[in-house]
Amino acid sequence: MASAPTDGPLLVLRGVTVDIAGQPAVRDIDLTVPPGSIVALVGGDGAGKTTLLRTLAGRLRPNDGRISRAEGLTAGVMPATGAVFEDLTVAEHIAFARRAHHLRADTGHELLVRMGLGDAVHRLAGRLSGGMRQKLALAVALQHQPDLLLLDEPTTGVDPISRAEIWRLLTEEVAAGRTVVMATTYLDEAARASTVVVMHDGDVLDRGTAAEIRQRMPGELTTGPQPLPGVRSWRRGAAWRRWHPDGVPPIAARERIDPDLEDAVVVATLRRATADELEPGPTTPRFRRPARPSGPRTPAVAADDASIRFGPVSAVQAVSLHVDPGEVVGLLGANGAGKTTLIRALLGLQRLTDGRAELLGGPPGPATRARVGYVPQGLGLYQDLTVAANRRFQQAAYGVHADPPTTVAGIDEGTLVGALPLGLQRRLAFAVATAHRPDLLILDEPTSGVGPLGRARLWEDIHDAATAGTAVLVTTHHLAEAEQCQRLVVMAAGVVVASGTVEAVIGGQEAVTVPTSDPGPVVDALVRAHIAATLADGGVATADADADRVREVLRAAGLPDIVTTRPATLEERFVTLGAERDVREPRMVST
């Protein structure tokens, strides 16, 4: 168990400014970090989150201001890269970390078991999934039992099941007295923190609990099917959020909604954003297509009972998937669920063992692939070429020469791509991928690492393409984005375990919340009863037991048995679906 080196704050920052290459990366930061808490730094690329974490870790020195640290404070650091070496085994990582901290030669096996790595100790890190690598990096950071964990984007790009497991581990560590300062772009995660720090362009825009930030949001919100002229708006799912700084006009009173944390952070960013960031709407040229014919339409993607086997392992089992023109479909699944293998088969890059697949009305092949736009998670852009050079290369590859150049608001054509913020790089990747006006778009983690306003702008581009008739297939680990999709297909262990709207996938599953300002004893009681628990906005949540069972555990621990129930989140349902599939059937088949 971690014990704070003092009863006071672990860290106190006053007026901290840090310059990078002569320019302020963070400015005049005030922050207090109490023991046994989670502090979430949120904001888009370039907000200053990583710089602040590196400063707290002692890797950078402030140019102005001061940082007071509790006497004897120890810290564990997990950088955004994870600090994992691909050619070392899991056991060698642990041994290396223990030697670096002058600890006795111990395998650290108990911690590895807690993290689900107990059976992977002799596996090379390069052979681990993304989620397993992140858990290994967290295990390395915890070897010397630090008072403070500094985590830079610990769950970005991690599949939902691994993400839930990482949060379960963090919840247990904080309940045991450890303190966490983390950077994240996932606002559903930030809402679980004791303190949320909203950053933009090196400045702190707001700080407090998620509830306090929501309550302080100026103005009011309405929602509707379209943005309103003269009103700053952004897309959320099938509807638009509209911000009214001076209050909602009477004519729109019925459309008023209460903000969540994402809304409040977007509004805070809008108040400070540049004109280019404020601009809504598409960054790509308008898709010019003939009017859609009435009657049945040929699916852009059609897979029926598709199966793919590699020796005795069934990677995809009898999967059916259809995506129609103008439809946005989310393909969800943990690492190893079979998503990538299925997409390769749909593109004609992987042979089916059984079943049928069609792409744009014909067999997958070079002719149909030429009508597909693809944005990989790694963007597919050349960092050392200019925006214009990347655009010309992509258009030439698809034989697009006569059309006007693809442009993105806020980007100079002569800028090196590597010098652009991540949000603008992702918008550029989308723009060049749609320059040939594809009939099908395949997007792999299209907004990974992007702040909430940049994420909203990217989804406006995606929906504009769909409105013009393009079919869109999205794979994402960020389940809060699933509301942007009209339909979801959830895979686990090679099969489809659920499909339909978000509401249909969640079904009737419920979660239990225990309201508390002191989550440690609640988490400890639930974990001792073998009930998975995680921090939630204003308390502790679990989808692992019903309300009666949770009350029973709380009473046995001498704690108040006040609980509430709510519909499960998509992430909670996703974890349940994955667990149910793992229990039902192995992936080995007879050949």
Coordinates of C-alpha atoms in Angstrom, one line a residue:
M1 CA 0.0 0.0 0.0
A2 CA 1.3 3.5 -0.9
S3 CA 1.5 6.0 2.0
A4 CA 1.8 9.7 1.4
P5 CA 5.1 11.1 2.6
T6 CA 3.1 13.9 4.3
D7 CA -0.4 14.8 5.3
G8 CA -0.3 17.8 3.1
P9 CA -0.3 18.1 -0.7
L10 CA 2.2 16.0 -2.7
L11 CA 2.7 18.8 -5.2
V12 CA 2.0 22.5 -5.3
L13 CA 2.6 24.6 -8.4
R14 CA 2.5 28.4 -8.4
G15 CA 2.9 30.5 -11.5
V16 CA 4.8 27.7 -13.4
T17 CA 5.8 28.6 -16.9
V18 CA 7.9 26.3 -19.1
D19 CA 9.4 27.4 -22.5
I20 CA 10.2 25.0 -25.3
A21 CA 12.5 26.4 -28.1
G22 CA 12.0 29.9 -26.7
Q23 CA 8.2 29.7 -26.7
P24 CA 6.0 29.2 -23.7
A25 CA 4.6 25.6 -23.7
V26 CA 2.7 26.1 -20.4
R27 CA 2.0 29.4 -18.8
D28 CA 1.4 30.6 -15.3
I29 CA 0.1 27.2 -14.0
D30 CA -1.3 26.9 -10.5
L31 CA -2.1 23.4 -9.3
T32 CA -2.4 21.5 -6.0
V33 CA -2.2 17.7 -6.0
P34 CA -3.5 16.1 -2.8
P35 CA -2.6 12.5 -1.8
G36 CA -4.9 9.7 -2.8
S37 CA -6.4 11.6 -5.8
I38 CA -6.5 11.4 -9.6
V39 CA -5.8 14.6 -11.5
A40 CA -6.7 14.5 -15.2
L41 CA -5.1 17.0 -17.6
V42 CA -7.4 17.3 -20.7
G43 CA -7.0 19.2 -23.9
G44 CA -6.1 18.7 -27.5
D45 CA -2.7 18.2 -29.1
G46 CA -0.4 21.1 -28.2
A47 CA -2.4 22.0 -25.1
G48 CA 0.7 21.5 -22.8
K49 CA -0.3 18.3 -21.1
T50 CA 2.9 16.4 -21.8
T51 CA 5.1 19.4 -21.0
L52 CA 3.4 19.8 -17.6
L53 CA 3.9 16.0 -16.9
R54 CA 7.5 16.1 -17.9
T55 CA 8.0 19.2 -15.6
L56 CA 6.3 17.4 -12.7
A57 CA 8.7 14.4 -13.3
G58 CA 11.7 16.7 -13.2
R59 CA 12.6 16.2 -16.8
L60 CA 12.0 19.9 -17.6
R61 CA 12.8 22.9 -15.4
P62 CA 10.3 25.8 -15.1
N63 CA 11.5 29.1 -16.6
D64 CA 9.3 30.9 -14.0
G65 CA 7.3 30.0 -10.9
R66 CA 7.9 27.3 -8.4
I67 CA 7.1 23.7 -7.6
S68 CA 6.9 22.4 -4.0
R69 CA 7.2 18.7 -3.5
A70 CA 6.4 16.7 -0.4
E71 CA 9.6 15.6 1.4
G72 CA 10.6 12.1 0.3
L73 CA 8.1 12.0 -2.6
T74 CA 8.7 9.2 -5.1
A75 CA 7.3 9.1 -8.6
G76 CA 6.7 6.5 -11.3
V77 CA 6.5 7.7 -14.9
M78 CA 4.7 6.2 -17.9
P79 CA 5.4 8.3 -21.0
A80 CA 3.1 8.3 -24.0
T81 CA 5.4 5.9 -25.8
G82 CA 5.0 3.4 -23.0
A83 CA 8.8 3.0 -22.5
V84 CA 8.5 -0.6 -23.6
F85 CA 11.4 -2.3 -25.5
E86 CA 10.1 -4.7 -28.2
D87 CA 13.1 -7.0 -27.9
L88 CA 12.8 -7.6 -24.2
T89 CA 10.5 -10.1 -22.5
V90 CA 8.0 -9.1 -19.9
A91 CA 10.1 -10.6 -17.2
E92 CA 13.2 -8.8 -18.5
H93 CA 11.3 -5.4 -18.3
I94 CA 10.5 -6.1 -14.6
A95 CA 14.0 -7.2 -13.8
F96 CA 15.4 -4.1 -15.5
A97 CA 13.1 -1.8 -13.6
R98 CA 13.9 -3.4 -10.3
R99 CA 17.7 -3.1 -10.9
A100 CA 17.2 0.6 -11.8
H101 CA 15.5 1.2 -8.5
H102 CA 18.0 -0.9 -6.5
L103 CA 15.4 -3.4 -5.5
R104 CA 16.0 -7.0 -4.7
A105 CA 15.8 -9.4 -7.6
D106 CA 12.1 -10.3 -7.4
T107 CA 9.9 -11.4 -10.3
G108 CA 7.1 -9.0 -9.4
H109 CA 4.8 -11.9 -10.5
E110 CA 1.9 -10.9 -8.2
L111 CA 1.6 -7.5 -9.9
L112 CA 1.8 -9.1 -13.3
V113 CA -1.0 -11.5 -12.4
R114 CA -3.1 -8.5 -11.3
M115 CA -2.5 -6.9 -14.7
G116 CA -3.4 -10.0 -16.7
L117 CA 0.2 -10.6 -17.7
G118 CA 0.9 -13.7 -15.6
D119 CA 0.9 -16.0 -18.5
A120 CA 3.1 -13.7 -20.7
V121 CA 6.2 -13.3 -18.6
H122 CA 8.4 -14.9 -21.2
R123 CA 6.8 -13.2 -24.2
L124 CA 8.7 -10.5 -26.1
A125 CA 7.0 -7.1 -25.7
G126 CA 6.9 -6.7 -29.4
R127 CA 4.6 -9.7 -29.5
L128 CA 2.1 -8.2 -27.0
S129 CA -1.1 -6.4 -28.0
G130 CA -1.3 -2.6 -27.5
G131 CA -3.3 -3.0 -24.3
M132 CA -0.9 -5.5 -22.9
R133 CA 2.1 -3.2 -23.6
Q134 CA 0.4 -0.4 -21.8
K135 CA -0.3 -2.7 -18.8
L136 CA 3.4 -3.7 -18.9
A137 CA 4.5 -0.1 -18.9
L138 CA 2.2 0.6 -15.9
A139 CA 3.7 -2.5 -14.1
V140 CA 7.2 -1.1 -14.7
A141 CA 6.2 2.3 -13.3
L142 CA 4.8 0.6 -10.2
Q143 CA 7.8 -1.6 -9.3
H144 CA 9.2 0.8 -6.7
Q145 CA 5.8 1.4 -5.2
P146 CA 5.9 5.2 -5.8
D147 CA 3.7 7.7 -4.1
L148 CA 2.9 9.4 -7.4
L149 CA 2.1 8.0 -10.8
L150 CA 2.6 10.4 -13.8
L151 CA 0.8 8.8 -16.8
D152 CA 0.8 10.3 -20.3
E153 CA -2.2 9.1 -22.4
P154 CA -2.1 5.7 -20.8
T155 CA -5.2 4.4 -22.7
T156 CA -5.0 6.2 -26.0
G157 CA -5.4 3.6 -28.8
V158 CA -6.0 0.8 -26.3
D159 CA -8.9 -1.5 -26.9
P160 CA -11.9 -1.1 -24.6
I161 CA -11.3 -4.3 -22.5
S162 CA -7.7 -3.4 -21.8
R163 CA -8.8 0.2 -21.1
A164 CA -11.3 -1.0 -18.5
E165 CA -8.7 -3.3 -17.0
I166 CA -6.2 -0.4 -16.7
W167 CA -8.8 1.8 -15.0
R168 CA -9.7 -1.1 -12.6
L169 CA -6.0 -1.2 -11.7
L170 CA -5.7 2.6 -11.2
T171 CA -8.9 2.6 -9.1
E172 CA -7.4 -0.1 -6.8
E173 CA -4.1 1.8 -6.6
V174 CA -5.8 5.1 -5.7
A175 CA -8.0 3.3 -3.2
A176 CA -4.7 2.0 -1.6
G177 CA -3.4 5.6 -1.2
R178 CA -1.5 6.2 -4.4
T179 CA -1.8 9.5 -6.3
V180 CA -2.2 9.8 -10.1
V181 CA -1.7 12.7 -12.5
M182 CA -2.6 11.7 -16.0
A183 CA -3.0 13.3 -19.4
T184 CA -5.9 12.1 -21.5
T185 CA -8.1 13.2 -24.4
Y186 CA -10.9 10.9 -23.3
L187 CA -13.4 13.0 -21.3
D188 CA -15.4 10.0 -20.1
E189 CA -12.2 9.0 -18.3
A190 CA -11.5 12.5 -17.1
A191 CA -14.9 12.6 -15.4
R192 CA -13.7 9.9 -13.0
A193 CA -10.9 12.1 -11.7
S194 CA -10.9 14.0 -8.4
T195 CA -9.7 17.1 -10.3
V196 CA -10.0 17.9 -14.0
V197 CA -7.6 20.5 -15.5
V198 CA -8.8 21.8 -18.9
M199 CA -5.8 23.1 -20.9
H200 CA -5.5 24.8 -24.3
D201 CA -2.4 26.3 -25.9
G202 CA -0.4 26.1 -22.7
D203 CA -3.0 27.8 -20.5
V204 CA -5.4 26.4 -17.9
L205 CA -8.9 27.3 -18.9
D206 CA -10.7 25.7 -15.9
R207 CA -10.1 23.3 -13.1
G208 CA -12.2 21.4 -10.6
T209 CA -14.4 18.3 -10.3
A210 CA -16.3 17.3 -13.5
A211 CA -19.5 18.6 -11.8
E212 CA -18.0 21.9 -10.9
I213 CA -16.7 22.5 -14.5
R214 CA -20.2 21.6 -15.9
Q215 CA -21.9 24.0 -13.5
R216 CA -19.5 26.8 -14.4
M217 CA -20.0 26.6 -18.1
P218 CA -21.3 30.0 -19.3
G219 CA -24.4 30.3 -21.3
E220 CA -26.7 27.4 -22.3
L221 CA -26.9 24.6 -24.8
T222 CA -29.6 23.4 -27.2
T223 CA -29.6 20.4 -29.5
G224 CA -31.2 19.9 -32.9
P225 CA -30.7 18.4 -36.3
Q226 CA -28.9 21.4 -37.8
P227 CA -26.4 24.1 -36.6
L228 CA -28.0 27.5 -36.2
P229 CA -26.7 30.6 -38.2
G230 CA -24.5 32.8 -36.0
V231 CA -24.4 30.2 -33.2
R232 CA -21.2 28.3 -32.4
S233 CA -22.1 24.6 -33.0
W234 CA -20.5 21.2 -33.1
R235 CA -21.7 17.7 -33.9
R236 CA -22.6 15.1 -31.3
G237 CA -23.9 11.9 -32.9
A238 CA -26.9 12.5 -35.2
A239 CA -27.6 15.9 -33.7
W240 CA -25.8 19.3 -33.2
R241 CA -24.9 21.0 -30.0
R242 CA -25.5 24.8 -30.2
W243 CA -23.9 27.1 -27.6
H244 CA -25.8 30.3 -26.6
P245 CA -23.5 32.5 -24.5
D246 CA -26.3 34.8 -23.5
G247 CA -28.9 32.1 -22.8
V248 CA -31.3 30.2 -24.9
P249 CA -33.9 32.3 -26.8
P250 CA -37.5 31.5 -25.9
I251 CA -38.2 30.0 -29.4
A252 CA -35.5 27.3 -28.7
A253 CA -36.4 26.6 -25.0
R254 CA -37.7 23.1 -25.7
E255 CA -34.3 22.1 -27.2
R256 CA -32.3 23.1 -24.1
I257 CA -30.1 20.4 -22.6
D258 CA -27.8 20.1 -19.6
P259 CA -24.1 19.9 -20.5
D260 CA -21.9 17.0 -19.8
L261 CA -18.1 17.4 -19.3
E262 CA -17.4 17.1 -23.0
D263 CA -19.8 19.9 -23.7
A264 CA -18.2 22.1 -21.0
V265 CA -14.7 21.5 -22.3
V266 CA -15.7 22.2 -25.9
V267 CA -17.3 25.5 -24.8
A268 CA -14.1 26.4 -22.8
T269 CA -12.0 25.7 -25.9
L270 CA -14.4 27.6 -28.2
R271 CA -14.0 30.7 -26.0
R272 CA -10.3 30.6 -26.6
A273 CA -10.0 29.0 -30.0
T274 CA -8.8 30.6 -33.2
A275 CA -11.0 31.5 -36.1
D276 CA -9.8 28.4 -38.0
E277 CA -10.7 26.1 -35.1
L278 CA -14.1 27.8 -34.8
E279 CA -15.0 27.1 -38.4
P280 CA -17.5 24.3 -38.7
G281 CA -18.3 22.1 -41.7
P282 CA -16.3 20.2 -44.2
T283 CA -12.6 20.6 -45.1
T284 CA -12.8 18.6 -48.3
P285 CA -14.4 19.7 -51.6
R286 CA -18.1 19.0 -51.8
F287 CA -18.8 15.5 -53.1
R288 CA -20.5 15.8 -56.5
R289 CA -22.7 12.8 -57.1
P290 CA -25.9 12.2 -59.0
A291 CA -29.1 12.1 -57.1
R292 CA -29.6 8.8 -55.3
P293 CA -31.9 6.5 -57.1
S294 CA -35.0 5.4 -55.3
G295 CA -35.5 1.7 -54.5
P296 CA -33.0 -0.8 -53.3
R297 CA -29.3 0.2 -53.3
T298 CA -26.3 -2.0 -53.7
P299 CA -24.4 -2.2 -50.4
A300 CA -20.9 -0.8 -50.5
V301 CA -19.8 -3.7 -48.3
A302 CA -21.5 -7.0 -48.1
A303 CA -20.1 -10.0 -46.2
D304 CA -22.3 -13.1 -45.6
D305 CA -21.2 -15.9 -43.3
A306 CA -17.5 -14.9 -43.8
S307 CA -15.0 -17.2 -42.1
I308 CA -11.2 -17.1 -42.1
R309 CA -9.0 -19.8 -40.5
F310 CA -5.3 -19.9 -40.0
G311 CA -4.6 -23.5 -39.3
P312 CA -6.6 -24.6 -36.3
V313 CA -7.3 -21.0 -35.2
S314 CA -10.6 -19.4 -36.4
A315 CA -9.9 -15.7 -36.8
V316 CA -13.3 -14.8 -38.2
Q317 CA -16.4 -17.1 -37.8
A318 CA -19.5 -16.8 -39.9
V319 CA -19.6 -13.0 -39.8
S320 CA -22.2 -11.0 -41.8
L321 CA -21.7 -7.3 -42.3
H322 CA -23.4 -4.8 -44.7
V323 CA -22.7 -1.1 -45.1
D324 CA -25.0 0.9 -47.3
P325 CA -24.2 4.1 -49.2
G326 CA -24.6 7.1 -46.9
E327 CA -24.4 4.9 -43.8
V328 CA -21.9 5.3 -41.0
V329 CA -21.2 1.9 -39.3
G330 CA -18.9 1.4 -36.4
L331 CA -16.9 -1.9 -36.2
L332 CA -15.9 -2.5 -32.6
G333 CA -13.9 -5.1 -30.9
A334 CA -10.9 -5.7 -28.6
N335 CA -7.4 -6.5 -30.0
G336 CA -7.6 -9.9 -31.6
A337 CA -11.4 -9.8 -32.2
G338 CA -10.9 -10.2 -35.9
K339 CA -11.7 -6.7 -37.1
T340 CA -8.5 -6.1 -39.2
T341 CA -8.6 -9.6 -40.7
L342 CA -12.3 -9.0 -41.7
I343 CA -11.5 -5.7 -43.3
R344 CA -8.5 -7.2 -45.2
A345 CA -10.9 -9.8 -46.6
L346 CA -13.4 -7.1 -47.6
L347 CA -10.7 -5.4 -49.5
G348 CA -9.6 -8.6 -51.2
L349 CA -6.3 -8.7 -49.3
Q350 CA -7.1 -11.9 -47.4
R351 CA -8.8 -15.0 -48.8
L352 CA -12.0 -16.2 -47.2
T353 CA -12.1 -19.8 -46.0
D354 CA -15.9 -19.9 -46.2
G355 CA -18.7 -17.4 -47.0
R356 CA -18.9 -14.5 -49.4
A357 CA -17.7 -10.9 -49.6
E358 CA -18.5 -8.2 -52.1
L359 CA -17.0 -4.7 -52.4
L360 CA -19.0 -2.0 -54.1
G361 CA -21.2 -4.6 -55.9
G362 CA -18.4 -6.8 -57.2
P363 CA -15.6 -9.1 -56.1
P364 CA -12.9 -7.3 -54.1
G365 CA -9.9 -6.4 -56.2
P366 CA -7.9 -3.5 -57.6
A367 CA -10.8 -2.0 -59.6
T368 CA -13.1 -1.8 -56.6
R369 CA -10.3 -0.8 -54.2
A370 CA -9.6 2.3 -56.4
R371 CA -13.0 3.5 -55.3
V372 CA -12.1 3.2 -51.6
G373 CA -10.6 5.9 -49.3
Y374 CA -8.6 4.7 -46.4
V375 CA -7.2 6.6 -43.3
P376 CA -5.1 4.3 -41.2
Q377 CA -4.5 5.0 -37.5
G378 CA -1.0 6.1 -38.4
L379 CA -2.5 8.6 -40.9
G380 CA -0.5 7.5 -44.0
L381 CA 1.1 11.0 -44.3
Y382 CA 4.8 11.6 -44.8
Q383 CA 5.9 13.8 -41.9
D384 CA 9.0 15.2 -43.7
L385 CA 7.0 16.3 -46.8
T386 CA 4.9 19.5 -47.1
V387 CA 1.1 19.5 -47.0
A388 CA 1.1 20.2 -50.8
A389 CA 3.5 17.3 -51.5
N390 CA 1.5 14.8 -49.5
R391 CA -1.7 16.0 -51.3
R392 CA -0.2 15.7 -54.8
F393 CA 1.2 12.3 -54.1
Q394 CA -2.1 10.9 -52.9
Q395 CA -4.1 12.5 -55.8
A396 CA -1.6 11.1 -58.3
A397 CA -1.9 7.6 -56.8
Y398 CA -5.6 7.8 -57.5
G399 CA -5.2 9.5 -60.9
V400 CA -6.8 12.8 -59.7
H401 CA -5.2 15.7 -61.5
A402 CA -7.7 18.1 -62.9
D403 CA -9.8 18.8 -59.7
P404 CA -9.1 21.8 -57.6
P405 CA -6.6 21.1 -54.8
T406 CA -7.9 19.7 -51.5
T407 CA -7.5 22.3 -48.8
V408 CA -8.0 22.3 -45.0
A409 CA -8.9 25.4 -43.1
G410 CA -5.9 26.6 -41.0
I411 CA -3.2 24.8 -42.9
D412 CA -0.6 26.4 -45.1
E413 CA 0.2 24.3 -48.2
G414 CA 4.0 24.8 -47.6
T415 CA 4.0 23.6 -44.0
L416 CA 5.8 20.3 -43.2
V417 CA 3.2 17.8 -42.0
G418 CA 5.3 16.9 -39.0
A419 CA 5.0 20.5 -37.8
L420 CA 1.2 20.4 -37.7
P421 CA -0.8 19.6 -34.5
L422 CA -2.3 16.1 -34.5
G423 CA -5.9 17.4 -35.0
L424 CA -4.9 19.2 -38.2
Q425 CA -2.9 16.2 -39.4
R426 CA -6.0 14.0 -39.0
R427 CA -8.2 16.4 -40.9
L428 CA -5.6 16.6 -43.6
A429 CA -5.4 12.7 -43.8
F430 CA -9.2 12.7 -44.2
A431 CA -9.1 15.4 -46.9
V432 CA -6.5 13.6 -49.0
A433 CA -8.2 10.3 -48.6
T434 CA -11.4 11.7 -50.0
A435 CA -9.9 13.7 -52.8
H436 CA -10.9 11.1 -55.4
R437 CA -14.5 11.1 -54.0
P438 CA -14.5 7.4 -52.9
D439 CA -17.7 5.4 -52.7
L440 CA -16.5 3.8 -49.5
L441 CA -14.4 5.2 -46.6
I442 CA -12.6 3.0 -44.1
L443 CA -11.3 4.9 -41.1
D444 CA -9.1 3.3 -38.5
E445 CA -9.2 5.2 -35.1
P446 CA -9.9 8.5 -37.0
T447 CA -9.7 10.8 -34.0
S448 CA -7.2 9.0 -31.7
G449 CA -5.3 11.5 -29.6
V450 CA -7.4 14.5 -30.7
G451 CA -9.1 16.9 -28.3
P452 CA -12.9 17.2 -28.1
L453 CA -13.3 20.2 -30.4
G454 CA -10.9 18.7 -33.1
R455 CA -12.8 15.5 -32.7
A456 CA -16.1 17.2 -33.4
R457 CA -14.7 18.9 -36.5
L458 CA -13.4 15.6 -37.9
W459 CA -16.8 14.0 -37.4
E460 CA -18.5 16.9 -39.2
D461 CA -16.2 16.0 -42.2
I462 CA -17.1 12.3 -41.9
H463 CA -20.9 13.0 -41.8
D464 CA -20.7 15.4 -44.7
A465 CA -19.1 12.6 -46.8
A466 CA -21.9 10.2 -45.7
T467 CA -24.6 12.8 -46.5
A468 CA -23.1 13.0 -50.0
G469 CA -23.6 9.2 -50.4
T470 CA -20.3 7.7 -49.3
A471 CA -20.5 4.6 -47.2
V472 CA -18.3 4.9 -44.0
L473 CA -16.9 2.0 -42.0
V474 CA -15.2 3.1 -38.8
T475 CA -13.1 1.1 -36.4
T476 CA -12.5 2.8 -33.0
H477 CA -11.5 1.9 -29.4
H478 CA -13.0 5.2 -28.2
L479 CA -16.5 3.9 -27.4
A480 CA -17.8 7.4 -26.5
E481 CA -17.6 8.1 -30.2
A482 CA -20.0 5.2 -31.0
E483 CA -22.9 7.7 -30.7
Q484 CA -21.6 9.2 -34.0
C485 CA -22.4 5.9 -35.8
Q486 CA -25.8 5.0 -37.0
R487 CA -25.2 1.3 -36.4
L488 CA -22.6 -0.7 -34.5
V489 CA -21.2 -4.2 -35.1
V490 CA -19.4 -5.6 -32.1
M491 CA -16.9 -8.5 -32.5
A492 CA -15.3 -10.7 -29.9
A493 CA -13.1 -13.7 -30.5
G494 CA -13.9 -13.7 -34.2
V495 CA -17.7 -13.5 -34.1
V496 CA -20.4 -10.8 -34.0
V497 CA -21.7 -10.7 -30.5
A498 CA -24.0 -7.7 -30.9
S499 CA -25.2 -5.3 -33.6
G500 CA -27.6 -2.4 -34.0
T501 CA -27.8 1.1 -32.5
V502 CA -26.0 2.0 -29.3
E503 CA -29.3 1.5 -27.3
A504 CA -29.9 -1.9 -28.9
V505 CA -26.3 -3.1 -28.1
I506 CA -26.6 -2.0 -24.5
G507 CA -30.0 -3.6 -24.2
G508 CA -31.3 -3.8 -20.7
Q509 CA -27.9 -4.1 -18.9
E510 CA -27.6 -1.9 -15.8
A511 CA -24.7 -0.6 -13.7
V512 CA -24.6 0.3 -10.1
T513 CA -23.1 3.5 -8.7
V514 CA -22.2 4.1 -5.1
P515 CA -22.2 7.9 -4.4
T516 CA -19.2 8.8 -2.2
S517 CA -16.6 11.4 -1.7
D518 CA -14.2 8.8 -0.2
P519 CA -14.0 6.0 -2.8
G520 CA -11.1 4.0 -1.2
P521 CA -13.2 2.0 1.4
V522 CA -15.9 1.3 -1.2
V523 CA -13.5 0.0 -3.8
D524 CA -11.6 -2.1 -1.2
A525 CA -14.9 -3.7 -0.1
L526 CA -16.0 -4.5 -3.6
V527 CA -12.7 -5.8 -4.7
R528 CA -12.5 -8.1 -1.6
A529 CA -15.9 -9.4 -2.7
H530 CA -14.5 -10.1 -6.2
I531 CA -16.6 -7.4 -7.8
A532 CA -14.8 -5.3 -10.4
A533 CA -15.1 -1.6 -9.6
T534 CA -13.9 1.6 -11.1
L535 CA -14.1 5.3 -10.2
A536 CA -17.0 7.2 -11.6
D537 CA -18.1 10.8 -11.7
G538 CA -19.1 11.4 -8.0
G539 CA -18.5 7.9 -6.8
V540 CA -17.7 4.3 -7.6
A541 CA -19.4 2.2 -10.3
T542 CA -19.7 -1.5 -11.2
A543 CA -21.5 -3.5 -13.8
D544 CA -20.2 -6.7 -12.3
A545 CA -23.0 -7.2 -9.7
D546 CA -26.6 -6.1 -9.2
A547 CA -27.8 -3.5 -6.6
D548 CA -28.8 -6.0 -4.0
R549 CA -25.4 -7.7 -4.0
V550 CA -23.5 -4.3 -3.8
R551 CA -25.7 -3.2 -0.8
E552 CA -24.9 -6.5 0.9
V553 CA -21.2 -6.0 0.4
L554 CA -21.3 -2.4 1.7
R555 CA -23.3 -3.4 4.8
A556 CA -20.9 -6.2 5.6
A557 CA -18.0 -3.7 5.4
G558 CA -19.8 -1.2 7.7
L559 CA -20.3 1.3 4.9
P560 CA -23.5 3.2 3.9
D561 CA -25.5 1.0 1.5
I562 CA -26.9 3.9 -0.6
V563 CA -26.6 2.9 -4.3
T564 CA -28.3 4.0 -7.6
T565 CA -28.8 2.1 -10.8
R566 CA -28.5 3.4 -14.3
P567 CA -28.2 2.0 -17.9
A568 CA -24.8 0.6 -18.5
T569 CA -22.4 2.5 -20.6
L570 CA -21.3 1.1 -24.0
E571 CA -17.9 0.4 -22.5
E572 CA -19.4 -1.6 -19.6
R573 CA -21.6 -3.5 -22.0
F574 CA -18.7 -4.1 -24.2
V575 CA -16.6 -5.7 -21.4
T576 CA -19.6 -7.9 -20.5
L577 CA -20.0 -9.1 -24.1
G578 CA -16.3 -9.9 -24.4
A579 CA -16.4 -11.9 -21.1
E580 CA -19.5 -13.8 -22.1
R581 CA -17.9 -14.8 -25.5
D582 CA -14.7 -15.9 -23.8
V583 CA -16.6 -18.2 -21.5
R584 CA -18.9 -19.6 -24.2
E585 CA -16.6 -20.9 -26.8
P586 CA -12.9 -21.3 -27.6
R587 CA -11.5 -20.2 -31.0
M588 CA -9.9 -23.5 -31.9
V589 CA -11.6 -25.4 -34.6
S590 CA -11.3 -28.9 -36.1
T591 CA -9.7 -29.1 -39.5

